[in-house]
PDB file of C-alpha atoms in Angstrom:
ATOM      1  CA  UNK A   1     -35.806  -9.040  -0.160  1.00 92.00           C
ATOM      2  CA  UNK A   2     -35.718  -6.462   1.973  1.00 96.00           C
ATOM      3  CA  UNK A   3     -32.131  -5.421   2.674  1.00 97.00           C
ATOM      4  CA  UNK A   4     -30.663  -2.774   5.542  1.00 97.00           C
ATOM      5  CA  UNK A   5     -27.115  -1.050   4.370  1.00 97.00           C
ATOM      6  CA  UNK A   6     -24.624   1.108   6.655  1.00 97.00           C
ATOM      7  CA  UNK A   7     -21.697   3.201   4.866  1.00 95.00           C
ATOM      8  CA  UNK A   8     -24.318   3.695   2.167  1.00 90.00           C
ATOM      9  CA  UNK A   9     -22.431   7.317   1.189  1.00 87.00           C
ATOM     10  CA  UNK A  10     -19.140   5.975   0.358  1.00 87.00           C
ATOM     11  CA  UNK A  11     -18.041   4.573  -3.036  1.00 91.00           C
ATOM     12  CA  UNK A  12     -19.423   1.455  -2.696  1.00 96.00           C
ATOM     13  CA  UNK A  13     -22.331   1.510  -0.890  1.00 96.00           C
ATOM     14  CA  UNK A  14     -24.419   3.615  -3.667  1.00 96.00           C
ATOM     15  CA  UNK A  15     -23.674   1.413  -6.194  1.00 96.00           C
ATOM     16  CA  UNK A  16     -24.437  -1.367  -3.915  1.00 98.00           C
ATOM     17  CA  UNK A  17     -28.047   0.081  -3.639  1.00 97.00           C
ATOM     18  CA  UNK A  18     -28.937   0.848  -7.282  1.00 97.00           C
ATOM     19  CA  UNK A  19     -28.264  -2.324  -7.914  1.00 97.00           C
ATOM     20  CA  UNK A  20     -30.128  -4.204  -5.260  1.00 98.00           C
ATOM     21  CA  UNK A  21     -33.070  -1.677  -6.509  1.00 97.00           C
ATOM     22  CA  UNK A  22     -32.656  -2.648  -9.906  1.00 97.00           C
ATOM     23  CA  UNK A  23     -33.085  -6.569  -8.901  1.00 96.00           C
ATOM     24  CA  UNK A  24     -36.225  -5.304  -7.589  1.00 96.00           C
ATOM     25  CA  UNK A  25     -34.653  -5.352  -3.557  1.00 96.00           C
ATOM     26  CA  UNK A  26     -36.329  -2.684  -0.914  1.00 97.00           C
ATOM     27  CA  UNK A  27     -32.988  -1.171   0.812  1.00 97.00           C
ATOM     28  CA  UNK A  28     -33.218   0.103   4.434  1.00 96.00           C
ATOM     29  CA  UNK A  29     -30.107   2.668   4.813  1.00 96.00           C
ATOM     30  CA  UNK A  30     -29.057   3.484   8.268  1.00 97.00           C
ATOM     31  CA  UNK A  31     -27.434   7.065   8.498  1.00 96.00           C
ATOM     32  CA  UNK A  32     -25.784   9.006  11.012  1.00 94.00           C
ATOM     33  CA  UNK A  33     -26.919  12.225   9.880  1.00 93.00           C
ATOM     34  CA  UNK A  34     -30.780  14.049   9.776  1.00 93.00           C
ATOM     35  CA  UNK A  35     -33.134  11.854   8.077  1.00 93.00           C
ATOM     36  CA  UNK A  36     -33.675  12.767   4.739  1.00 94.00           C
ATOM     37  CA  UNK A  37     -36.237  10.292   3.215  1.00 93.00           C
ATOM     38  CA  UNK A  38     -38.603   7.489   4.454  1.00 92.00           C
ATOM     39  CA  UNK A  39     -35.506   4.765   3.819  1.00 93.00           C
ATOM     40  CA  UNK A  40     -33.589   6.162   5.916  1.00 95.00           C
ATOM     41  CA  UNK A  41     -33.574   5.799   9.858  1.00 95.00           C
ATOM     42  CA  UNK A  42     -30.706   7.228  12.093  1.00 96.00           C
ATOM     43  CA  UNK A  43     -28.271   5.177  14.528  1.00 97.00           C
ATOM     44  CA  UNK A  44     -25.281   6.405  16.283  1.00 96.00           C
ATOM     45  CA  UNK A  45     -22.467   3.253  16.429  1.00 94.00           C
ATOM     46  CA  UNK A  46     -20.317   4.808  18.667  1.00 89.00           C
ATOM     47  CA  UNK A  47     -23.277   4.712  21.005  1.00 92.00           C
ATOM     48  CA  UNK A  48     -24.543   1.465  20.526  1.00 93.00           C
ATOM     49  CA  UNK A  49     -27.506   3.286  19.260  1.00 95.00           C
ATOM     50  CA  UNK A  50     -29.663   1.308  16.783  1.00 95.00           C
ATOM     51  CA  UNK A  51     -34.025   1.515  15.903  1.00 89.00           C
ATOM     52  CA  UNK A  52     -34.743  -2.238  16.200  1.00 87.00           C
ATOM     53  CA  UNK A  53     -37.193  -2.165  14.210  1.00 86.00           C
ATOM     54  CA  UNK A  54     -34.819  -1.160  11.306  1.00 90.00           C
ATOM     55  CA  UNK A  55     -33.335  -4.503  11.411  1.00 95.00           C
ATOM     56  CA  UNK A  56     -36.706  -6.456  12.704  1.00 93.00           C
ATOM     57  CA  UNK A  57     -37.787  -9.203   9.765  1.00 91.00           C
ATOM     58  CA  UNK A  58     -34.970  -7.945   6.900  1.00 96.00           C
ATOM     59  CA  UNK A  59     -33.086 -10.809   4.949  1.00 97.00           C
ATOM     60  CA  UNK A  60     -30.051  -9.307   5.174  1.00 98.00           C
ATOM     61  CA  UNK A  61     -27.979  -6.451   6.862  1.00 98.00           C
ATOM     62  CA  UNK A  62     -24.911  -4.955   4.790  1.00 98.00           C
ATOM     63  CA  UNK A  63     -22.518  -3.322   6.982  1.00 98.00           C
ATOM     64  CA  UNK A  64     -19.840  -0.994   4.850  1.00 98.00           C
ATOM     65  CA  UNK A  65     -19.494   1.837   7.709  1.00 95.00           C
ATOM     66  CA  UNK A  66     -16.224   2.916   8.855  1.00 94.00           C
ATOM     67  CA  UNK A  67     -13.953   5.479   8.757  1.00 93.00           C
ATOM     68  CA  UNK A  68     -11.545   5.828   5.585  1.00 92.00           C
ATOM     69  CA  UNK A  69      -8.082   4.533   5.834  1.00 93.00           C
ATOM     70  CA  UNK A  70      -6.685   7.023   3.269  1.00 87.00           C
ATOM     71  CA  UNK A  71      -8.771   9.710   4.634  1.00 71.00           C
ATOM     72  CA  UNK A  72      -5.984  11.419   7.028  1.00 84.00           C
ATOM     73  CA  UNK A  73      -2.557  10.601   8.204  1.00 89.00           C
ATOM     74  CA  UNK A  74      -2.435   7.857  10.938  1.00 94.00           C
ATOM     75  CA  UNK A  75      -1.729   9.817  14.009  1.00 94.00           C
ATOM     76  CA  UNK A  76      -2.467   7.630  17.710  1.00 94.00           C
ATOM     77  CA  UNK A  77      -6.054   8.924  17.217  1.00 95.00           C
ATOM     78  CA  UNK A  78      -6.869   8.575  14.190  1.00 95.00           C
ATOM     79  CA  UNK A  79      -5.866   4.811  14.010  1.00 96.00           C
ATOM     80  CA  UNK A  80      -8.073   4.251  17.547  1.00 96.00           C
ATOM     81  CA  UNK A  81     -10.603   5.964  15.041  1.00 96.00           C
ATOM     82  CA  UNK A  82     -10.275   3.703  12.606  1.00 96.00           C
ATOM     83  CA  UNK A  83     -10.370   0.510  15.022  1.00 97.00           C
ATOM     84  CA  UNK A  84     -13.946   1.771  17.033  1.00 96.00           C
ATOM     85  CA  UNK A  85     -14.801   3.277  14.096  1.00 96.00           C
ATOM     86  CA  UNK A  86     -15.407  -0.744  12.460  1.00 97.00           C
ATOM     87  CA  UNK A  87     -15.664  -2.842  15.347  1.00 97.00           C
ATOM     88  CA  UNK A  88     -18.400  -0.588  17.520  1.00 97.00           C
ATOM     89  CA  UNK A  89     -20.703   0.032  14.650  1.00 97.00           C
ATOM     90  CA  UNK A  90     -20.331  -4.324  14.191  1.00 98.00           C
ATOM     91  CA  UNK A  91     -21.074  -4.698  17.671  1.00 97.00           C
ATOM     92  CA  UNK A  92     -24.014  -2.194  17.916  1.00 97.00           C
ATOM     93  CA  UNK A  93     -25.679  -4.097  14.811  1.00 97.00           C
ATOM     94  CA  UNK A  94     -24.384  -7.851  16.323  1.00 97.00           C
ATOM     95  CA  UNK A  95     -26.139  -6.515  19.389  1.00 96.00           C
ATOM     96  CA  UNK A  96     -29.165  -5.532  18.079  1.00 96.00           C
ATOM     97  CA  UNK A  97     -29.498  -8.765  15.921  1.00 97.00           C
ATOM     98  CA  UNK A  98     -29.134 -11.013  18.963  1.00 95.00           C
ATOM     99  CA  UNK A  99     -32.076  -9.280  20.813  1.00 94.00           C
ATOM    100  CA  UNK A 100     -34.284  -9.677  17.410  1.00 95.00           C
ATOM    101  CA  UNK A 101     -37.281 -11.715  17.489  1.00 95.00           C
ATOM    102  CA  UNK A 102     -36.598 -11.930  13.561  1.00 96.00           C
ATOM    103  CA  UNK A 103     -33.215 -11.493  13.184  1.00 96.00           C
ATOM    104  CA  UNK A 104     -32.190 -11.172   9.222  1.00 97.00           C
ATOM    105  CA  UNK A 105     -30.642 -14.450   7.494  1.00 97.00           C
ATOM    106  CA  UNK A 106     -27.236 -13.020   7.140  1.00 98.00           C
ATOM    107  CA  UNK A 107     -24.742 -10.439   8.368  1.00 98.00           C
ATOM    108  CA  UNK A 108     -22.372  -9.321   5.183  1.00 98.00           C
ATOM    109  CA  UNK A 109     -19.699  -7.158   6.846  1.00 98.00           C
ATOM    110  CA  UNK A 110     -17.118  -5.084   5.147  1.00 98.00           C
ATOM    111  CA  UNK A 111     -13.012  -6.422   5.539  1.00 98.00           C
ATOM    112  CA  UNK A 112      -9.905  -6.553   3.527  1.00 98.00           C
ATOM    113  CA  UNK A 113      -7.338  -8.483   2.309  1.00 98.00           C
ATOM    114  CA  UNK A 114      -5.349  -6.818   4.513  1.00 97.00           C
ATOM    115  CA  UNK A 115      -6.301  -9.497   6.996  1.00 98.00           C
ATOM    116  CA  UNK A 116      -3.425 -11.319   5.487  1.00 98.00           C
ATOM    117  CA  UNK A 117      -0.592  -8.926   5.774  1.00 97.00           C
ATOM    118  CA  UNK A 118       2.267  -8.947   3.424  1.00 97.00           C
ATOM    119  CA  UNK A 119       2.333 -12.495   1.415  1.00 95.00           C
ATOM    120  CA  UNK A 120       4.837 -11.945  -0.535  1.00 97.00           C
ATOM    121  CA  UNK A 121       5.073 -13.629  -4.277  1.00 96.00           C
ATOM    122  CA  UNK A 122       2.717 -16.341  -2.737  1.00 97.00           C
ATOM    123  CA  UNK A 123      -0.311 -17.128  -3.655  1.00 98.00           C
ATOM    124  CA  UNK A 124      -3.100 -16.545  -0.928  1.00 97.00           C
ATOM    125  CA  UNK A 125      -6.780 -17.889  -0.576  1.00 98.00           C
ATOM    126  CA  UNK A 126      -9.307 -17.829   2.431  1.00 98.00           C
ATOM    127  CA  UNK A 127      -7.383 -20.732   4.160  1.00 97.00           C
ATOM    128  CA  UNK A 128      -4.684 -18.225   4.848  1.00 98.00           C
ATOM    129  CA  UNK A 129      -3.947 -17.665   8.284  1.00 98.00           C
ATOM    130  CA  UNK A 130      -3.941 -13.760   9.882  1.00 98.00           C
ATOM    131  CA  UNK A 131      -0.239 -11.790   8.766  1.00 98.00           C
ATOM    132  CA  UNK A 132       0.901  -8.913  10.955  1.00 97.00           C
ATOM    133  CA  UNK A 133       1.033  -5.381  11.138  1.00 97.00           C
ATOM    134  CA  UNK A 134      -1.555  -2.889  12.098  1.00 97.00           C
ATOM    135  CA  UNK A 135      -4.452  -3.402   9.538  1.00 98.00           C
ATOM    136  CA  UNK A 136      -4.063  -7.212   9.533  1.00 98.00           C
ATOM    137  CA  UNK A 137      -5.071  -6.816  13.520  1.00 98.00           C
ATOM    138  CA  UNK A 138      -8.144  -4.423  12.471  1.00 98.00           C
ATOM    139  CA  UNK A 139      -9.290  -6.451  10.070  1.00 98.00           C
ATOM    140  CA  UNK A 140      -9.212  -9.317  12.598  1.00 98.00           C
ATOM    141  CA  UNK A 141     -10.604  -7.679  15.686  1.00 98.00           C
ATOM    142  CA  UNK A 142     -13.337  -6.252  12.734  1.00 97.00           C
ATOM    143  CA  UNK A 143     -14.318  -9.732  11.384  1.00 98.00           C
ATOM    144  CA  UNK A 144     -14.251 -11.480  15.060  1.00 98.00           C
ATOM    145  CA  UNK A 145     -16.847  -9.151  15.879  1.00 98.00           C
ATOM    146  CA  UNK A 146     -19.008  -9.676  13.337  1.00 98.00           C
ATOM    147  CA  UNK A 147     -18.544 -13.601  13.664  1.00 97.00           C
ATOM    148  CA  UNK A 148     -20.340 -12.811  16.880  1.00 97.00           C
ATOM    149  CA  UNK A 149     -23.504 -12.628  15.010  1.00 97.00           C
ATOM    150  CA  UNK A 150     -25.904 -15.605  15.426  1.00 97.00           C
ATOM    151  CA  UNK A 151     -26.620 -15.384  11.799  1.00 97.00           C
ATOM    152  CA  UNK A 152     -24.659 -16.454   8.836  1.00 98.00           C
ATOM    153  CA  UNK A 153     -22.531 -14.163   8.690  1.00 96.00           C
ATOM    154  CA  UNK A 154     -19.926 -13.218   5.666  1.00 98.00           C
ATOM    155  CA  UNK A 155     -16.527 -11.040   5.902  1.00 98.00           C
ATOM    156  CA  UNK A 156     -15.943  -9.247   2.496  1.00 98.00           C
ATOM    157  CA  UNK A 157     -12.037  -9.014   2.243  1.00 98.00           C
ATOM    158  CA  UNK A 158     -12.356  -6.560  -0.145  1.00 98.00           C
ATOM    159  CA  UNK A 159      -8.480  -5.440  -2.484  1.00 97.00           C
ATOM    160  CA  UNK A 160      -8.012  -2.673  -4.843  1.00 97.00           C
ATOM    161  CA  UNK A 161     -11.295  -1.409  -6.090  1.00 97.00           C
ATOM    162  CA  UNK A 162     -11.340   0.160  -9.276  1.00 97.00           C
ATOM    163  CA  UNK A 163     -13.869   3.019  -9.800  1.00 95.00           C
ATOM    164  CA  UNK A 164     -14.464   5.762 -12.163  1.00 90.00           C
ATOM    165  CA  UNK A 165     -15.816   7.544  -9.340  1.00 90.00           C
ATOM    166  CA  UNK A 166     -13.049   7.819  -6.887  1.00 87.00           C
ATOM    167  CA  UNK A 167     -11.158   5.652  -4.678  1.00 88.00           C
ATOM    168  CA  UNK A 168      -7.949   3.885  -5.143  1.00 89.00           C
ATOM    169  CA  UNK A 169      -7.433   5.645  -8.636  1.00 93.00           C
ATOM    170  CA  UNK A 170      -8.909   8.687  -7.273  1.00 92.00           C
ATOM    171  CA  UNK A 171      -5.472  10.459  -6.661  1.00 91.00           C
ATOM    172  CA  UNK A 172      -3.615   8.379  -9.046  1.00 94.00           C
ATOM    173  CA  UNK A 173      -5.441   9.620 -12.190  1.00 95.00           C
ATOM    174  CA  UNK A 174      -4.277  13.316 -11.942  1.00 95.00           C
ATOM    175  CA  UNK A 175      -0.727  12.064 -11.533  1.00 95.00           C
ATOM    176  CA  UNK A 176      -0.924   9.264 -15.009  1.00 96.00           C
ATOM    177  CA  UNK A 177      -2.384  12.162 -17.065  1.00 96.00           C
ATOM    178  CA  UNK A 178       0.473  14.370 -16.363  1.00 96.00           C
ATOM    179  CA  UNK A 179       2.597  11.525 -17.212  1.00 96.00           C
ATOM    180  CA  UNK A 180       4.061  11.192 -13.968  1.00 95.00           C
ATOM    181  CA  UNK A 181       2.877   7.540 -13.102  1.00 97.00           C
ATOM    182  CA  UNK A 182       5.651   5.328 -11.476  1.00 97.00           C
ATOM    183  CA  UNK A 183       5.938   2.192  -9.730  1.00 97.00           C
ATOM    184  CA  UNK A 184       5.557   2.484  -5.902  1.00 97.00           C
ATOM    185  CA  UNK A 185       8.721   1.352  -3.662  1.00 96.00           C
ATOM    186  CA  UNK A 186      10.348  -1.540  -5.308  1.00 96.00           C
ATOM    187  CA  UNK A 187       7.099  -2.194  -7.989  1.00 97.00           C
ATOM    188  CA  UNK A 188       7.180  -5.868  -7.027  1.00 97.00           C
ATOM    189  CA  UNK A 189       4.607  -6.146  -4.749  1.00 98.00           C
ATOM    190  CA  UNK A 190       1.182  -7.828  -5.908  1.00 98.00           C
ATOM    191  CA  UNK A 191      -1.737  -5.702  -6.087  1.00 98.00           C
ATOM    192  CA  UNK A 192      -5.370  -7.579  -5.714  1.00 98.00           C
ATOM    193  CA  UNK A 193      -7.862  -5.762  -7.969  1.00 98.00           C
ATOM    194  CA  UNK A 194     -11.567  -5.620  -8.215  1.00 98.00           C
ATOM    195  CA  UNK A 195     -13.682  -3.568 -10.493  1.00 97.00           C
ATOM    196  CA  UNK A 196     -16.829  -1.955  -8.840  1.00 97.00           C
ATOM    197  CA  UNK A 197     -18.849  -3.788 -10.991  1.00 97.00           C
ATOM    198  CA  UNK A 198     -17.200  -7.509  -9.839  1.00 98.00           C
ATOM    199  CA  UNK A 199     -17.673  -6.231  -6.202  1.00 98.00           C
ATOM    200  CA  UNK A 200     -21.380  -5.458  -6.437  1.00 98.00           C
ATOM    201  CA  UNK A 201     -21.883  -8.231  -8.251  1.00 98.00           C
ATOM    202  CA  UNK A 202     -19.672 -10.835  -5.724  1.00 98.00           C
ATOM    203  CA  UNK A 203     -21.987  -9.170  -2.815  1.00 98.00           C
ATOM    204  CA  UNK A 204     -25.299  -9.944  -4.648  1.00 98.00           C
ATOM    205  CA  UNK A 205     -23.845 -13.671  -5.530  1.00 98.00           C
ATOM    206  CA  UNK A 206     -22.877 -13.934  -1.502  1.00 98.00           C
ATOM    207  CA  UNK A 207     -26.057 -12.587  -0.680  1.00 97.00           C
ATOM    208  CA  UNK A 208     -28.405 -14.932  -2.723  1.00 95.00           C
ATOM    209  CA  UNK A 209     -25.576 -18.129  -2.023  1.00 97.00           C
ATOM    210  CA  UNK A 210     -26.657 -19.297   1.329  1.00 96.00           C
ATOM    211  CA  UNK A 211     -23.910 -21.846   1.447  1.00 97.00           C
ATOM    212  CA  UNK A 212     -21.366 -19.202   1.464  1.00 98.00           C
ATOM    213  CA  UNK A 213     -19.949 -17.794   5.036  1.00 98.00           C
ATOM    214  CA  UNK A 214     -16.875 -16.757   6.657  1.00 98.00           C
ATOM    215  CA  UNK A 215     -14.475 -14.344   4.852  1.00 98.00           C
ATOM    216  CA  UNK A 216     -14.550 -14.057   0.867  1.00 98.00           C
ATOM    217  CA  UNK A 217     -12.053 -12.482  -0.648  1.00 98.00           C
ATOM    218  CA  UNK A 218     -13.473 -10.227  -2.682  1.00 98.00           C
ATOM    219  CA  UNK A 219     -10.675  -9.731  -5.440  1.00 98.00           C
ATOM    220  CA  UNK A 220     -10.624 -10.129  -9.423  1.00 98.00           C
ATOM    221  CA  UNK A 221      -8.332 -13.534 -10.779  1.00 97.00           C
ATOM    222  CA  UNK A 222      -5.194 -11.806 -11.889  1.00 96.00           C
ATOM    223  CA  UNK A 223      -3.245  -9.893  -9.278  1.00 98.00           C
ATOM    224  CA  UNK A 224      -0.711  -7.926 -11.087  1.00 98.00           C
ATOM    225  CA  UNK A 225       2.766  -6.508  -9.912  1.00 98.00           C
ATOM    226  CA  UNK A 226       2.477  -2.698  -8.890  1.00 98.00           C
ATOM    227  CA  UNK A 227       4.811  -2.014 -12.059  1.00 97.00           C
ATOM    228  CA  UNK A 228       2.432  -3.951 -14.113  1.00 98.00           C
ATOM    229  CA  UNK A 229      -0.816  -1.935 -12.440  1.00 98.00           C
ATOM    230  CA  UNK A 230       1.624   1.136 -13.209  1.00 98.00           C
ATOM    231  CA  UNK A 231       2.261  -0.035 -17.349  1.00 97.00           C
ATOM    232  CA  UNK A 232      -1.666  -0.581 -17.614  1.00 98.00           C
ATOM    233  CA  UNK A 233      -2.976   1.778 -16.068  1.00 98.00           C
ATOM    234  CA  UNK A 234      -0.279   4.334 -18.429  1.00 97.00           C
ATOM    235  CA  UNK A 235      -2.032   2.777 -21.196  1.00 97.00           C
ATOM    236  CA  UNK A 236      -5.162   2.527 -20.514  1.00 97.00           C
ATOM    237  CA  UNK A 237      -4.884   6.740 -20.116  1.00 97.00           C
ATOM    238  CA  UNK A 238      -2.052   6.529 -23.291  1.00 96.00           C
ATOM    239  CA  UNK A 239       0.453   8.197 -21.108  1.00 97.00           C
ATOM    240  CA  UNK A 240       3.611   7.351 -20.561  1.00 97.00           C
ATOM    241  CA  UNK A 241       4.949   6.319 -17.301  1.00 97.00           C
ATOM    242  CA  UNK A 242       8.383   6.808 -15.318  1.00 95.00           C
ATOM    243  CA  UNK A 243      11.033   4.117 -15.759  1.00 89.00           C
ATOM    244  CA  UNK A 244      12.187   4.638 -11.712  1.00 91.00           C
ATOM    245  CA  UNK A 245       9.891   3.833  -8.707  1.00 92.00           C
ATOM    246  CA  UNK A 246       9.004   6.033  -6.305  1.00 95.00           C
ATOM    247  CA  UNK A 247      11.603   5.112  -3.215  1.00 96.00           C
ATOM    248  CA  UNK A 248       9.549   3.300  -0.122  1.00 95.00           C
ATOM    249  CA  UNK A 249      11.490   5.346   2.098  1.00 94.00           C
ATOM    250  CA  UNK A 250      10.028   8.440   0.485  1.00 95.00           C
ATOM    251  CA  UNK A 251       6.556   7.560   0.412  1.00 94.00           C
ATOM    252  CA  UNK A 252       6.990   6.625   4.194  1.00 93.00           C
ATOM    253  CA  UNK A 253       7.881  10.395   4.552  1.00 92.00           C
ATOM    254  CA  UNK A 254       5.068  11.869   2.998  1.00 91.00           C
ATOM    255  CA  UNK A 255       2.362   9.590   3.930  1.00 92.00           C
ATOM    256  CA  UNK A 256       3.446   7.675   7.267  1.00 93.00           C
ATOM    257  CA  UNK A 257       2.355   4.555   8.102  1.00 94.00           C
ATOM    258  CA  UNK A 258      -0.344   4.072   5.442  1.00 93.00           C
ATOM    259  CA  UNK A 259       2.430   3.786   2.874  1.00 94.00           C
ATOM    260  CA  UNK A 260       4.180   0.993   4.750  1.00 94.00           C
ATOM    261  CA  UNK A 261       0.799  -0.989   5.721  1.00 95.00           C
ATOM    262  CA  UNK A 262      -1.031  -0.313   2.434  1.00 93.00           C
ATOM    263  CA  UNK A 263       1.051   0.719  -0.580  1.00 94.00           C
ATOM    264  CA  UNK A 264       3.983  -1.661  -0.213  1.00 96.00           C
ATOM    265  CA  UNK A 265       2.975  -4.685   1.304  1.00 97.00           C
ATOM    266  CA  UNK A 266       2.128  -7.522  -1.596  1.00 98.00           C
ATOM    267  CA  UNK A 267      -1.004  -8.973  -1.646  1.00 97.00           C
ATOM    268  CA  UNK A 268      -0.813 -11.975  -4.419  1.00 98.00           C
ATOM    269  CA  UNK A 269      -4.770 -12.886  -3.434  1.00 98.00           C
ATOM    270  CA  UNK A 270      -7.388 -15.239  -5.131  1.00 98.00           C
ATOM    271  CA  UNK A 271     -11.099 -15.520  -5.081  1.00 98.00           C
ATOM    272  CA  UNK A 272     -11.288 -19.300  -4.393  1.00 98.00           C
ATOM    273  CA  UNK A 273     -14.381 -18.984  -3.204  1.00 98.00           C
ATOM    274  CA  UNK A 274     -16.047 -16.799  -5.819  1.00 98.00           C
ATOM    275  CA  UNK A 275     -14.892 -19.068  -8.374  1.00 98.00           C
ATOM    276  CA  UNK A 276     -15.892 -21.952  -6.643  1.00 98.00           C
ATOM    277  CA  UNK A 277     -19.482 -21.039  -5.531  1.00 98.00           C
ATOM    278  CA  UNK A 278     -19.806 -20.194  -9.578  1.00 98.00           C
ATOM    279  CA  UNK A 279     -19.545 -16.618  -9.989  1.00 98.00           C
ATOM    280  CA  UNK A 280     -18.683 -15.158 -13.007  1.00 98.00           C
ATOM    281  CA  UNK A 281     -16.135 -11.994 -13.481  1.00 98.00           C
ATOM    282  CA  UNK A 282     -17.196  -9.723 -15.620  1.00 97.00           C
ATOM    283  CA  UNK A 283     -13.546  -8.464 -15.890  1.00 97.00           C
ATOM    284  CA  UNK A 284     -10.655 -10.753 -15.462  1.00 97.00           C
ATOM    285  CA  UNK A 285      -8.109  -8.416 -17.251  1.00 97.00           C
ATOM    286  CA  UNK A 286      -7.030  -5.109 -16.534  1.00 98.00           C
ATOM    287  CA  UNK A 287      -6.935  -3.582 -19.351  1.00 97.00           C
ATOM    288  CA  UNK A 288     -10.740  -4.806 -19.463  1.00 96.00           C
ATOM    289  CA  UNK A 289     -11.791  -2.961 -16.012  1.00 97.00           C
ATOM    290  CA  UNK A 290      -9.480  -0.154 -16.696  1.00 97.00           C
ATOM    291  CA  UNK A 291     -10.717   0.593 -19.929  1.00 95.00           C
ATOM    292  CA  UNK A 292     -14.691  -0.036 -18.832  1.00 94.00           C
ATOM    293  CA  UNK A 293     -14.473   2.147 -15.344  1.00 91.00           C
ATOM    294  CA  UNK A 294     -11.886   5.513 -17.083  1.00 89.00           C
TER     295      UNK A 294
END
């Protein structure tokens, strides 16, 4: 197939495109810098600016671009940034798609399980309906964009993604080797994990399913409490870890409103329809992904 990715310099996106490569794929990457080689072609979202042609007779379009949501603290601009930053690069490529005399056969467009707010101890699939606070309403103004799309379209609610490359344990490794590690606010709240190699792998298995559509939650099988993620992870690095959480209050101080929307909320999360489309995790445990991605 012939496959056209945005956000193709982020964590994900690279690894996306080896392995599409590998599976013998040709990837189209659409950059916002200079053109560097003859995959690449340049668009500018926040324009609406997009080459047709690009898009013109691919089977698929990826779309991963958008600004980080740990990248700075949330002033009143930044978080506008983060809202265009999603929903104007969907609606330049939505756009773009609907004037196609070819359009590609599906639209896979990046999301989160912060769709679903804070859940709680409950146990959350796809049918869940939209929770509140700030991210759940990007997340939702993100995806309704993309549903826009007169394709099949799929929304990759994406949770914790575990990388030996950066990310989520990006800033937390430093912190466990020193032996500093500690559970975050009350430790209670369910983290939704995904190793990077269950994520590529989900978007390959949503990308050759074409019965799958909508959002897929794309989340290992065993959420763990933040004071279990804190215990692993300690052991996985054979570390110890401190007995007393870090206060909520305190990491509201130091890191705003990111802490409060997405450190402490609990997201108990499932991959119903992963599991029931037939894909297989490569790590259901951990200590498994942990121990494969350190």
């Amino acid at each position: 197939m012939v496959i056209t990715v945005t956000g193709g310099s982020g964590l994900l996106g690279p690894a996306l495109m080896a392995a599409l490569r590998e599976r013998g794929h040709e990837v189209r990457q659409l950059v916002r810098r200079p053109v560097r080689a003859d995959h690449e072609s340049f668009w500018d979202p926040g324009a609406g600016v997009v080459d047709p042609g690009v898009l013109e007779g691919v089977a698929a379009v990826v779309h991963l671009a958008g600004a980080s949501i740990a990248g700075k603290r949330w002033s009143g601009p930044y978080k506008r940034l983060l809202v265009e930053s999603r929903v104007r690069s969907t609606a330049t490529l939505v756009d773009a798609i609907g004037r196609l005399s070819a359009p590609p056969e599906v639209l896979v467009s990046a999301s989160g399980v912060d769709f679903y707010g804070d859940t709680g101890d409950r146990v959350i699939d796809e049918g869940a309906p939209l929770g509140r606070g700030f991210l759940a309403r990007l997340c939702e103004a993100w995806e309704g964009t993309a549903r826009d799309a007169p394709v099949r379209n799929v929304q990759l609610r994406t949770g914790l993604v575990l990388s030996g490359k950066g990310g989520a344990l990006g800033p937390m490794l430093p912190i466990f080797r020193m032996g500093l590690g500690a559970p975050l606010g009350s430790g209670r709240q369910y983290w939704s994990w995904i190793a990077v190699e269950d994520w590529v792998g989900s978007v390959l298995h949503v990308l050759e399913n074409r019965e799958i559509s909508g959002p897929v939650n794309l989340v290992g099988p065993s959420p763990l409490t933040n004071a279990e993620f804190t215990k692993t992870l300690g052991r996985a690095l054979r570390r110890p870890t401190m007995p007393i959480g870090v206060p909520g209050f305190a990491l509201e101080l130091g890191l705003g409103e990111f802490a409060k929307e997405a450190l402490l909320p609990s997201h108990r999360i499932v991959p119903k329809k992963l599991v029931d489309s037939g894909y297989g995790f490569i790590h259901t445990r951990l200590d498994q992904a942990l121990a494969a991605v350190i």
